[in-house]
PDB file of C-alpha atoms in Angstrom:
ATOM      1  CA  GLY A   1     -49.534  46.437 -14.867  1.00 52.00           C
ATOM      2  CA  PHE A   2     -45.842  48.569 -15.908  1.00 64.00           C
ATOM      3  CA  GLY A   3     -44.346  50.791 -13.142  1.00 70.00           C
ATOM      4  CA  LYS A   4     -41.957  50.167 -10.585  1.00 78.00           C
ATOM      5  CA  ILE A   5     -41.779  46.766  -9.901  1.00 79.00           C
ATOM      6  CA  VAL A   6     -41.792  46.218 -14.372  1.00 77.00           C
ATOM      7  CA  ASN A   7     -39.170  48.191 -14.270  1.00 78.00           C
ATOM      8  CA  GLU A   8     -36.999  47.279 -11.776  1.00 86.00           C
ATOM      9  CA  LEU A   9     -37.701  42.949 -13.553  1.00 84.00           C
ATOM     10  CA  THR A  10     -35.916  44.963 -16.667  1.00 82.00           C
ATOM     11  CA  GLU A  11     -33.261  46.327 -15.184  1.00 85.00           C
ATOM     12  CA  ILE A  12     -32.425  42.475 -13.316  1.00 90.00           C
ATOM     13  CA  THR A  13     -32.735  41.724 -17.269  1.00 88.00           C
ATOM     14  CA  LYS A  14     -30.978  43.293 -19.916  1.00 83.00           C
ATOM     15  CA  GLY A  15     -27.835  41.233 -19.672  1.00 88.00           C
ATOM     16  CA  PHE A  16     -30.181  38.654 -21.112  1.00 89.00           C
ATOM     17  CA  VAL A  17     -31.356  38.571 -24.296  1.00 87.00           C
ATOM     18  CA  ILE A  18     -35.470  38.751 -23.634  1.00 87.00           C
ATOM     19  CA  ASN A  19     -39.335  40.257 -26.066  1.00 86.00           C
ATOM     20  CA  TYR A  20     -40.764  42.428 -23.123  1.00 87.00           C
ATOM     21  CA  LEU A  21     -44.640  42.111 -23.439  1.00 89.00           C
ATOM     22  CA  VAL A  22     -46.663  44.893 -21.940  1.00 87.00           C
ATOM     23  CA  ASN A  23     -50.018  44.668 -21.724  1.00 86.00           C
ATOM     24  CA  ALA A  24     -51.005  48.685 -19.321  1.00 82.00           C
ATOM     25  CA  ILE A  25     -54.373  50.173 -19.301  1.00 78.00           C
ATOM     26  CA  PHE A  26     -51.180  53.043 -18.681  1.00 77.00           C
ATOM     27  CA  ILE A  27     -48.748  53.864 -21.237  1.00 78.00           C
ATOM     28  CA  ASP A  28     -45.217  55.026 -20.948  1.00 74.00           C
ATOM     29  CA  GLU A  29     -43.663  56.355 -23.666  1.00 78.00           C
ATOM     30  CA  LYS A  30     -40.604  57.379 -22.611  1.00 76.00           C
ATOM     31  CA  TYR A  31     -39.196  54.370 -21.021  1.00 72.00           C
ATOM     32  CA  ALA A  32     -40.770  52.506 -23.834  1.00 73.00           C
ATOM     33  CA  LYS A  33     -38.255  54.150 -25.710  1.00 77.00           C
ATOM     34  CA  ASP A  34     -35.274  53.566 -23.639  1.00 74.00           C
ATOM     35  CA  THR A  35     -37.376  49.226 -23.156  1.00 75.00           C
ATOM     36  CA  PRO A  36     -37.233  47.324 -25.912  1.00 78.00           C
ATOM     37  CA  ILE A  37     -40.944  46.399 -24.546  1.00 83.00           C
ATOM     38  CA  GLU A  38     -43.466  45.911 -26.688  1.00 86.00           C
ATOM     39  CA  TYR A  39     -46.829  47.000 -25.636  1.00 87.00           C
ATOM     40  CA  CYS A  40     -49.825  44.397 -26.426  1.00 90.00           C
ATOM     41  CA  ASP A  41     -53.017  43.345 -26.150  1.00 91.00           C
ATOM     42  CA  LEU A  42     -53.863  40.533 -23.365  1.00 88.00           C
ATOM     43  CA  ASP A  43     -53.939  38.035 -26.269  1.00 89.00           C
ATOM     44  CA  PHE A  44     -51.400  38.901 -28.126  1.00 93.00           C
ATOM     45  CA  LEU A  45     -49.192  38.582 -24.739  1.00 91.00           C
ATOM     46  CA  LEU A  46     -50.609  34.942 -23.555  1.00 90.00           C
ATOM     47  CA  SER A  47     -50.129  33.266 -27.269  1.00 90.00           C
ATOM     48  CA  ASN A  48     -46.492  34.666 -27.515  1.00 92.00           C
ATOM     49  CA  SER A  49     -45.069  34.328 -23.939  1.00 91.00           C
ATOM     50  CA  ASP A  50     -43.187  31.917 -22.440  1.00 90.00           C
ATOM     51  CA  ILE A  51     -42.877  33.321 -18.949  1.00 88.00           C
ATOM     52  CA  ILE A  52     -46.123  35.509 -17.474  1.00 88.00           C
ATOM     53  CA  SER A  53     -45.397  38.205 -14.732  1.00 85.00           C
ATOM     54  CA  ILE A  54     -48.364  39.964 -13.771  1.00 83.00           C
ATOM     55  CA  HIS A  55     -48.068  42.681 -11.698  1.00 80.00           C
ATOM     56  CA  ALA A  56     -51.886  44.507 -10.669  1.00 80.00           C
ATOM     57  CA  TYR A  57     -53.657  45.445  -7.368  1.00 82.00           C
ATOM     58  CA  LEU A  58     -56.503  43.164  -8.072  1.00 86.00           C
ATOM     59  CA  THR A  59     -59.721  43.855  -7.743  1.00 88.00           C
ATOM     60  CA  ASN A  60     -63.582  43.111  -9.097  1.00 90.00           C
ATOM     61  CA  LYS A  61     -62.566  44.657 -13.361  1.00 84.00           C
ATOM     62  CA  ASN A  62     -59.422  42.331 -13.263  1.00 81.00           C
ATOM     63  CA  VAL A  63     -59.703  39.383 -10.860  1.00 83.00           C
ATOM     64  CA  ASP A  64     -61.205  36.827 -13.625  1.00 83.00           C
ATOM     65  CA  LEU A  65     -58.285  38.460 -15.796  1.00 80.00           C
ATOM     66  CA  LEU A  66     -57.287  34.228 -16.338  1.00 81.00           C
ATOM     67  CA  ASP A  67     -57.980  31.374 -16.946  1.00 78.00           C
ATOM     68  CA  PHE A  68     -58.374  28.038 -18.079  1.00 78.00           C
ATOM     69  CA  ASN A  69     -59.553  29.270 -21.762  1.00 76.00           C
ATOM     70  CA  GLY A  70     -56.272  32.184 -21.752  1.00 68.00           C
ATOM     71  CA  PHE A  71     -53.547  28.788 -21.149  1.00 70.00           C
ATOM     72  CA  LYS A  72     -54.601  27.616 -24.169  1.00 68.00           C
TER      73      LYS A  72
END
């Protein structure tokens, strides 16, 4: 998700050269204009990320979001 925690994370890390890849249900267009983020699908995010930070409530819909095969 891309909520309050991720907003804080991008603020803390803005001094570093980071490309933020975001997979989210809701897109915050206003914030996207002010932050170097790219919305993408989960497969693209997994194959192009060195570090993955997940910020989501655990639900029946996302309990199997990531598994061993997702990291191959």
